[in-house]
Amino acid sequence: MLNKETIAADYKIIQGNIVDAITQLDGGALFEEENWERPGGGGGRSKVLLNGALIEKGGVNFSAVHGKLPEAVKKSFGTTQEDFFATGVSIVLHPHNPWVPIIHMNIRYFEMQGDNEILQWFGGGIDVTPHYVIPDQARDFHKHIKSVCDEAHPAFYPKFKPWADDYFYIKHRQETRGIGGIFYDKLTPINTELSWEQIFEFSKNVGNSFSPIYTRLAEANRDKHFTLDEKQWQLQRRSRYAEFNLVYDSGTKFGLETDGRIESILMSMPPVASWVYDYKAEPNSKEADTLSLLKKGIDWA
């Protein structure tokens, strides 16, 4: 039977493996490590890379926290209990080159005593946000993550892909954050027909898919020349990323509501972004082509 200590320990190993892989991929900087404690209980290990050869800003964070849930979160979970435990790994990488995409991944486990039973589940996902959508690379990414899903359950990708389309959607802009990927939450044996051990294995496989996925995307694009106009477009797309994370992202909201570490929670924010007033892409431009692909329901796989 799984226990939370085992889950946290394995997640921490995944964090370390990803840090090693991204350090080698970047080739120009090392991650800085900060170990922190949460006032209400638990803590984490933040790994942050700044101004590398490839990555302008990136973080690979591990946390295992516990304590008392605030009233608003208790209400949303439908429980009067308040002691919780949560652990996970969260990653966001913002590259220098606008032809290299932003990537995000999160794997997590949550547990608390409910009114009548123990509430516990796994959640997570991985998604890619290109500044310029390259269809062949989008298809390659989706095929890779689909294979990870298919290994666990044939119903996962057909369910988790549209879930990501819906979740990573910037409603006030009427566009997706990027090309999506997968998103899932509250996975249990009841709603997956898998054992806890099998769900945990899937969670770890998603985590272990991160390094090969991003290595492939980065190596295909990191040496491409870019212009000042393309750099400005990157800053414009980063502003959309920031808007989503501050307005809609549930992980950001949960972290802030449970007194998580602010620097780690906002690690996902880009180092520099731009809000040009009423920006309009030129018709028939690369930028307009990308905007036309920031839609729900595209069958990339």
mmCIF file of C-alpha atoms in Angstrom:
data_model
loop_
_atom_site.group_PDB
_atom_site.id
_atom_site.type_symbol
_atom_site.label_atom_id
_atom_site.label_comp_id
_atom_site.label_asym_id
_atom_site.label_seq_id
_atom_site.Cartn_x
_atom_site.Cartn_y
_atom_site.Cartn_z
ATOM 1 C CA MET A 1 0.000 0.000 0.000
ATOM 2 C CA LEU A 2 1.313 3.437 -0.930
ATOM 3 C CA ASN A 3 2.092 5.965 1.762
ATOM 4 C CA LYS A 4 2.710 9.671 1.473
ATOM 5 C CA GLU A 5 6.351 9.402 2.503
ATOM 6 C CA THR A 6 7.082 7.034 -0.399
ATOM 7 C CA ILE A 7 5.285 9.307 -2.848
ATOM 8 C CA ALA A 8 7.188 12.377 -1.663
ATOM 9 C CA ALA A 9 10.534 10.557 -1.777
ATOM 10 C CA ASP A 10 9.984 9.352 -5.355
ATOM 11 C CA TYR A 11 8.864 12.820 -6.469
ATOM 12 C CA LYS A 12 12.042 14.280 -4.991
ATOM 13 C CA ILE A 13 14.121 11.804 -7.006
ATOM 14 C CA ILE A 14 12.279 12.862 -10.173
ATOM 15 C CA GLN A 15 13.056 16.495 -9.376
ATOM 16 C CA GLY A 16 16.752 15.672 -9.052
ATOM 17 C CA ASN A 17 16.846 13.726 -12.307
ATOM 18 C CA ILE A 18 15.156 16.563 -14.208
ATOM 19 C CA VAL A 19 17.549 19.139 -12.745
ATOM 20 C CA ASP A 20 20.504 17.042 -13.913
ATOM 21 C CA ALA A 21 19.049 16.657 -17.415
ATOM 22 C CA ILE A 22 18.201 20.355 -17.836
ATOM 23 C CA THR A 23 21.593 21.418 -16.472
ATOM 24 C CA GLN A 24 23.262 19.313 -19.147
ATOM 25 C CA LEU A 25 20.861 20.566 -21.824
ATOM 26 C CA ASP A 26 21.391 24.222 -20.923
ATOM 27 C CA GLY A 27 25.160 23.936 -20.815
ATOM 28 C CA GLY A 28 25.730 27.439 -19.489
ATOM 29 C CA ALA A 29 24.511 27.711 -15.910
ATOM 30 C CA LEU A 30 23.793 25.729 -12.784
ATOM 31 C CA PHE A 31 20.597 25.587 -10.775
ATOM 32 C CA GLU A 32 20.640 27.408 -7.464
ATOM 33 C CA GLU A 33 19.090 25.420 -4.621
ATOM 34 C CA GLU A 34 16.985 26.787 -1.819
ATOM 35 C CA ASN A 35 15.484 24.630 0.909
ATOM 36 C CA TRP A 36 12.533 26.257 2.606
ATOM 37 C CA GLU A 37 10.083 25.569 5.389
ATOM 38 C CA ARG A 38 6.385 26.384 5.342
ATOM 39 C CA PRO A 39 5.233 28.114 8.561
ATOM 40 C CA GLY A 40 2.149 25.882 8.781
ATOM 41 C CA GLY A 41 4.067 22.638 8.250
ATOM 42 C CA GLY A 42 6.398 20.953 5.771
ATOM 43 C CA GLY A 43 8.519 22.648 3.144
ATOM 44 C CA GLY A 44 10.318 22.072 -0.088
ATOM 45 C CA ARG A 45 13.357 22.344 -2.297
ATOM 46 C CA SER A 46 13.387 24.975 -5.029
ATOM 47 C CA LYS A 47 15.846 24.685 -7.905
ATOM 48 C CA VAL A 48 16.113 27.846 -10.004
ATOM 49 C CA LEU A 49 18.193 28.547 -13.110
ATOM 50 C CA LEU A 50 18.744 32.125 -14.287
ATOM 51 C CA ASN A 51 20.412 33.434 -17.457
ATOM 52 C CA GLY A 52 21.704 30.155 -18.754
ATOM 53 C CA ALA A 53 22.766 29.506 -22.328
ATOM 54 C CA LEU A 54 19.304 28.159 -23.218
ATOM 55 C CA ILE A 55 17.032 29.018 -20.283
ATOM 56 C CA GLU A 56 16.495 32.644 -19.325
ATOM 57 C CA LYS A 57 14.543 31.662 -16.240
ATOM 58 C CA GLY A 58 13.451 28.250 -15.038
ATOM 59 C CA GLY A 59 12.443 26.434 -11.918
ATOM 60 C CA VAL A 60 12.119 22.804 -10.889
ATOM 61 C CA ASN A 61 10.373 22.802 -7.525
ATOM 62 C CA PHE A 62 9.597 20.032 -5.063
ATOM 63 C CA SER A 63 7.317 20.460 -2.063
ATOM 64 C CA ALA A 64 5.784 18.331 0.659
ATOM 65 C CA VAL A 65 3.561 20.429 2.890
ATOM 66 C CA HIS A 66 0.961 19.777 5.546
ATOM 67 C CA GLY A 67 -1.183 21.697 7.988
ATOM 68 C CA LYS A 68 -4.611 23.296 8.185
ATOM 69 C CA LEU A 69 -6.727 24.140 5.155
ATOM 70 C CA PRO A 70 -8.275 27.613 5.008
ATOM 71 C CA GLU A 71 -12.053 27.842 5.098
ATOM 72 C CA ALA A 72 -12.408 28.632 1.394
ATOM 73 C CA VAL A 73 -10.515 25.484 0.389
ATOM 74 C CA LYS A 74 -12.435 23.332 2.886
ATOM 75 C CA LYS A 75 -15.674 24.586 1.383
ATOM 76 C CA SER A 76 -14.546 23.806 -2.167
ATOM 77 C CA PHE A 77 -13.605 20.254 -1.082
ATOM 78 C CA GLY A 78 -16.915 19.798 0.741
ATOM 79 C CA THR A 79 -15.431 18.872 4.100
ATOM 80 C CA THR A 80 -15.347 20.248 7.611
ATOM 81 C CA GLN A 81 -11.971 18.610 8.281
ATOM 82 C CA GLU A 82 -8.828 20.664 7.880
ATOM 83 C CA ASP A 83 -5.620 18.614 8.188
ATOM 84 C CA PHE A 84 -4.042 18.059 4.766
ATOM 85 C CA PHE A 85 -0.892 16.777 3.086
ATOM 86 C CA ALA A 86 0.246 17.701 -0.422
ATOM 87 C CA THR A 87 3.405 16.872 -2.337
ATOM 88 C CA GLY A 88 4.497 17.396 -5.894
ATOM 89 C CA VAL A 89 6.972 18.589 -8.484
ATOM 90 C CA SER A 90 6.288 21.702 -10.547
ATOM 91 C CA ILE A 91 8.354 22.962 -13.480
ATOM 92 C CA VAL A 92 8.314 25.980 -15.777
ATOM 93 C CA LEU A 93 11.090 26.900 -18.212
ATOM 94 C CA HIS A 94 11.289 30.205 -20.106
ATOM 95 C CA PRO A 95 13.954 30.103 -22.858
ATOM 96 C CA HIS A 96 15.922 32.985 -24.380
ATOM 97 C CA ASN A 97 15.204 32.073 -27.997
ATOM 98 C CA PRO A 98 11.605 32.739 -29.144
ATOM 99 C CA TRP A 99 11.738 29.644 -31.352
ATOM 100 C CA VAL A 100 12.147 27.448 -28.263
ATOM 101 C CA PRO A 101 8.830 26.938 -26.446
ATOM 102 C CA ILE A 102 7.900 27.507 -22.829
ATOM 103 C CA ILE A 103 7.112 24.248 -21.051
ATOM 104 C CA HIS A 104 5.242 23.453 -17.853
ATOM 105 C CA MET A 105 4.798 20.217 -15.942
ATOM 106 C CA ASN A 106 3.255 19.342 -12.612
ATOM 107 C CA ILE A 107 2.735 16.047 -10.806
ATOM 108 C CA ARG A 108 1.100 16.060 -7.403
ATOM 109 C CA TYR A 109 -0.572 14.046 -4.661
ATOM 110 C CA PHE A 110 -3.099 15.317 -2.115
ATOM 111 C CA GLU A 111 -4.445 13.651 1.022
ATOM 112 C CA MET A 112 -6.704 14.653 3.895
ATOM 113 C CA GLN A 113 -9.211 13.169 6.286
ATOM 114 C CA GLY A 114 -12.722 13.826 5.025
ATOM 115 C CA ASP A 115 -15.892 13.774 7.084
ATOM 116 C CA ASN A 116 -16.546 10.095 6.349
ATOM 117 C CA GLU A 117 -13.409 8.816 4.616
ATOM 118 C CA ILE A 118 -9.860 9.669 3.622
ATOM 119 C CA LEU A 119 -9.798 11.997 0.630
ATOM 120 C CA GLN A 120 -6.806 11.369 -1.605
ATOM 121 C CA TRP A 121 -5.949 11.732 -5.264
ATOM 122 C CA PHE A 122 -3.273 12.341 -7.886
ATOM 123 C CA GLY A 123 -3.245 15.226 -10.325
ATOM 124 C CA GLY A 124 -0.926 16.834 -12.809
ATOM 125 C CA GLY A 125 -0.188 17.416 -16.444
ATOM 126 C CA ILE A 126 2.283 18.701 -18.986
ATOM 127 C CA ASP A 127 1.759 21.354 -21.632
ATOM 128 C CA VAL A 128 3.838 23.264 -24.164
ATOM 129 C CA THR A 129 3.499 26.954 -25.017
ATOM 130 C CA PRO A 130 5.363 27.802 -28.216
ATOM 131 C CA HIS A 131 5.884 31.432 -29.069
ATOM 132 C CA TYR A 132 5.682 30.190 -32.659
ATOM 133 C CA VAL A 133 3.677 27.023 -33.235
ATOM 134 C CA ILE A 134 5.540 24.534 -35.430
ATOM 135 C CA PRO A 135 2.926 21.893 -36.367
ATOM 136 C CA ASP A 136 5.336 18.978 -36.844
ATOM 137 C CA GLN A 137 6.824 19.568 -33.394
ATOM 138 C CA ALA A 138 3.373 19.953 -31.860
ATOM 139 C CA ARG A 139 2.368 16.585 -33.297
ATOM 140 C CA ASP A 140 5.593 14.975 -32.078
ATOM 141 C CA PHE A 141 4.999 16.251 -28.538
ATOM 142 C CA HIS A 142 1.399 15.039 -28.455
ATOM 143 C CA LYS A 143 2.339 11.608 -29.800
ATOM 144 C CA HIS A 144 4.966 11.287 -27.088
ATOM 145 C CA ILE A 145 2.647 12.180 -24.230
ATOM 146 C CA LYS A 146 -0.134 10.062 -25.745
ATOM 147 C CA SER A 147 2.168 7.035 -25.576
ATOM 148 C CA VAL A 148 2.759 7.745 -21.864
ATOM 149 C CA CYS A 149 -0.995 7.873 -21.308
ATOM 150 C CA ASP A 150 -1.711 4.784 -23.411
ATOM 151 C CA GLU A 151 0.739 2.744 -21.367
ATOM 152 C CA ALA A 152 -1.412 3.409 -18.292
ATOM 153 C CA HIS A 153 -4.923 3.370 -19.777
ATOM 154 C CA PRO A 154 -6.276 3.810 -23.339
ATOM 155 C CA ALA A 155 -8.914 6.241 -22.095
ATOM 156 C CA PHE A 156 -6.420 8.660 -20.528
ATOM 157 C CA TYR A 157 -5.239 10.679 -23.540
ATOM 158 C CA PRO A 158 -8.718 11.060 -25.111
ATOM 159 C CA LYS A 159 -9.893 12.424 -21.751
ATOM 160 C CA PHE A 160 -6.845 14.369 -20.569
ATOM 161 C CA LYS A 161 -6.080 16.140 -23.872
ATOM 162 C CA PRO A 162 -9.421 18.022 -24.085
ATOM 163 C CA TRP A 163 -9.197 18.580 -20.336
ATOM 164 C CA ALA A 164 -5.927 20.442 -20.997
ATOM 165 C CA ASP A 165 -7.524 22.399 -23.850
ATOM 166 C CA ASP A 166 -10.261 23.548 -21.486
ATOM 167 C CA TYR A 167 -7.983 24.191 -18.514
ATOM 168 C CA PHE A 168 -5.190 26.077 -20.314
ATOM 169 C CA TYR A 169 -7.629 28.486 -21.923
ATOM 170 C CA ILE A 170 -7.390 32.241 -21.505
ATOM 171 C CA LYS A 171 -11.054 33.099 -21.498
ATOM 172 C CA HIS A 172 -10.659 36.861 -21.701
ATOM 173 C CA ARG A 173 -8.420 36.456 -24.772
ATOM 174 C CA GLN A 174 -10.426 33.576 -26.279
ATOM 175 C CA GLU A 175 -7.251 31.629 -27.008
ATOM 176 C CA THR A 176 -5.425 28.651 -25.559
ATOM 177 C CA ARG A 177 -2.203 29.277 -23.696
ATOM 178 C CA GLY A 178 -0.325 27.105 -26.182
ATOM 179 C CA ILE A 179 -0.717 23.733 -27.882
ATOM 180 C CA GLY A 180 -1.939 22.057 -24.707
ATOM 181 C CA GLY A 181 -0.910 18.565 -23.721
ATOM 182 C CA ILE A 182 -2.607 16.700 -20.916
ATOM 183 C CA PHE A 183 -4.219 17.791 -17.665
ATOM 184 C CA TYR A 184 -5.848 15.603 -15.025
ATOM 185 C CA ASP A 185 -6.999 15.911 -11.448
ATOM 186 C CA LYS A 186 -8.405 13.829 -8.591
ATOM 187 C CA LEU A 187 -7.429 10.464 -10.080
ATOM 188 C CA THR A 188 -8.428 7.555 -7.829
ATOM 189 C CA PRO A 189 -9.000 3.828 -8.339
ATOM 190 C CA ILE A 190 -12.744 4.495 -8.506
ATOM 191 C CA ASN A 191 -12.588 6.820 -11.516
ATOM 192 C CA THR A 192 -9.681 5.162 -13.354
ATOM 193 C CA GLU A 193 -10.163 1.410 -12.799
ATOM 194 C CA LEU A 194 -6.491 1.336 -11.762
ATOM 195 C CA SER A 195 -4.890 0.585 -8.410
ATOM 196 C CA TRP A 196 -3.231 3.316 -6.370
ATOM 197 C CA GLU A 197 0.123 1.811 -7.342
ATOM 198 C CA GLN A 198 -0.737 1.979 -11.041
ATOM 199 C CA ILE A 199 -1.915 5.591 -10.788
ATOM 200 C CA PHE A 200 1.294 6.505 -8.979
ATOM 201 C CA GLU A 201 3.320 4.766 -11.695
ATOM 202 C CA PHE A 202 1.505 6.830 -14.322
ATOM 203 C CA SER A 203 2.247 9.990 -12.332
ATOM 204 C CA LYS A 204 5.945 9.123 -12.240
ATOM 205 C CA ASN A 205 5.960 8.291 -15.954
ATOM 206 C CA VAL A 206 4.549 11.735 -16.721
ATOM 207 C CA GLY A 207 7.337 13.227 -14.605
ATOM 208 C CA ASN A 208 9.998 11.150 -16.295
ATOM 209 C CA SER A 209 8.711 12.150 -19.741
ATOM 210 C CA PHE A 210 9.647 15.778 -19.149
ATOM 211 C CA SER A 211 13.362 15.630 -19.903
ATOM 212 C CA PRO A 212 13.211 13.740 -23.229
ATOM 213 C CA ILE A 213 10.287 15.873 -24.404
ATOM 214 C CA TYR A 214 11.991 19.183 -23.692
ATOM 215 C CA THR A 215 15.404 18.043 -24.878
ATOM 216 C CA ARG A 216 13.914 17.196 -28.272
ATOM 217 C CA LEU A 217 12.061 20.514 -28.548
ATOM 218 C CA ALA A 218 15.037 22.587 -27.409
ATOM 219 C CA GLU A 219 17.644 20.904 -29.593
ATOM 220 C CA ALA A 220 15.448 21.375 -32.674
ATOM 221 C CA ASN A 221 15.188 25.146 -32.158
ATOM 222 C CA ARG A 222 17.856 26.580 -29.872
ATOM 223 C CA ASP A 223 20.279 27.581 -32.653
ATOM 224 C CA LYS A 224 17.697 29.304 -34.861
ATOM 225 C CA HIS A 225 18.352 32.974 -35.622
ATOM 226 C CA PHE A 226 15.730 35.412 -34.377
ATOM 227 C CA THR A 227 14.999 39.061 -35.068
ATOM 228 C CA LEU A 228 14.085 41.914 -32.752
ATOM 229 C CA ASP A 229 10.497 41.684 -33.977
ATOM 230 C CA GLU A 230 10.400 37.976 -33.101
ATOM 231 C CA LYS A 231 11.817 38.764 -29.660
ATOM 232 C CA GLN A 232 9.070 41.355 -29.174
ATOM 233 C CA TRP A 233 6.500 38.709 -30.114
ATOM 234 C CA GLN A 234 7.992 36.405 -27.489
ATOM 235 C CA LEU A 235 7.515 39.117 -24.850
ATOM 236 C CA GLN A 236 3.937 39.572 -26.005
ATOM 237 C CA ARG A 237 3.231 35.836 -25.699
ATOM 238 C CA ARG A 238 4.843 35.812 -22.268
ATOM 239 C CA SER A 239 2.303 38.399 -21.152
ATOM 240 C CA ARG A 240 -0.483 35.966 -22.020
ATOM 241 C CA TYR A 241 1.301 33.295 -19.977
ATOM 242 C CA ALA A 242 1.452 35.638 -17.000
ATOM 243 C CA GLU A 243 -2.224 36.527 -17.359
ATOM 244 C CA PHE A 244 -3.253 32.879 -17.261
ATOM 245 C CA ASN A 245 -1.124 32.058 -14.237
ATOM 246 C CA LEU A 246 -2.370 35.013 -12.211
ATOM 247 C CA VAL A 247 -6.037 34.806 -13.167
ATOM 248 C CA TYR A 248 -6.858 31.129 -13.714
ATOM 249 C CA ASP A 249 -4.145 28.744 -12.516
ATOM 250 C CA SER A 250 -5.441 26.580 -9.663
ATOM 251 C CA GLY A 251 -1.950 25.717 -8.405
ATOM 252 C CA THR A 252 -1.120 29.388 -7.958
ATOM 253 C CA LYS A 253 -4.394 29.952 -6.113
ATOM 254 C CA PHE A 254 -3.914 26.898 -3.860
ATOM 255 C CA GLY A 255 -0.358 27.912 -3.016
ATOM 256 C CA LEU A 256 -1.353 31.435 -2.079
ATOM 257 C CA GLU A 257 -4.404 30.329 -0.079
ATOM 258 C CA THR A 258 -2.382 27.792 1.942
ATOM 259 C CA ASP A 259 0.502 30.162 2.768
ATOM 260 C CA GLY A 260 2.960 28.535 0.388
ATOM 261 C CA ARG A 261 6.309 30.116 -0.364
ATOM 262 C CA ILE A 262 5.656 33.112 -2.612
ATOM 263 C CA GLU A 263 8.897 32.925 -4.596
ATOM 264 C CA SER A 264 8.302 29.267 -5.408
ATOM 265 C CA ILE A 265 4.640 29.822 -6.305
ATOM 266 C CA LEU A 266 5.470 32.692 -8.668
ATOM 267 C CA MET A 267 8.514 30.951 -10.098
ATOM 268 C CA SER A 268 6.358 30.262 -13.171
ATOM 269 C CA MET A 269 6.214 33.944 -14.116
ATOM 270 C CA PRO A 270 8.391 35.013 -17.066
ATOM 271 C CA PRO A 271 11.425 37.177 -16.288
ATOM 272 C CA VAL A 272 10.357 39.870 -18.762
ATOM 273 C CA ALA A 273 7.046 40.338 -20.590
ATOM 274 C CA SER A 274 5.375 43.059 -22.627
ATOM 275 C CA TRP A 275 1.827 44.374 -22.822
ATOM 276 C CA VAL A 276 1.636 46.347 -26.065
ATOM 277 C CA TYR A 277 -1.685 48.174 -26.166
ATOM 278 C CA ASP A 278 -4.179 46.535 -28.551
ATOM 279 C CA TYR A 279 -1.508 44.456 -30.282
ATOM 280 C CA LYS A 280 -2.552 43.139 -33.691
ATOM 281 C CA ALA A 281 -0.581 40.553 -35.655
ATOM 282 C CA GLU A 282 0.039 41.389 -39.301
ATOM 283 C CA PRO A 283 -2.239 39.403 -41.645
ATOM 284 C CA ASN A 284 -0.571 36.312 -43.176
ATOM 285 C CA SER A 285 2.392 36.632 -40.806
ATOM 286 C CA LYS A 286 4.061 33.927 -38.703
ATOM 287 C CA GLU A 287 2.467 35.538 -35.686
ATOM 288 C CA ALA A 288 -1.008 35.391 -37.242
ATOM 289 C CA ASP A 289 -0.420 31.728 -38.151
ATOM 290 C CA THR A 290 0.392 30.965 -34.504
ATOM 291 C CA LEU A 291 -2.713 32.767 -33.265
ATOM 292 C CA SER A 292 -4.834 30.705 -35.660
ATOM 293 C CA LEU A 293 -3.541 27.539 -33.953
ATOM 294 C CA LEU A 294 -4.235 28.633 -30.378
ATOM 295 C CA LYS A 295 -7.610 26.925 -30.447
ATOM 296 C CA LYS A 296 -9.298 24.137 -28.546
ATOM 297 C CA GLY A 297 -9.899 20.765 -30.164
ATOM 298 C CA ILE A 298 -6.975 20.539 -32.606
ATOM 299 C CA ASP A 299 -6.101 16.869 -33.173
ATOM 300 C CA TRP A 300 -2.326 16.990 -32.877
ATOM 301 C CA ALA A 301 -1.749 13.294 -32.201
#
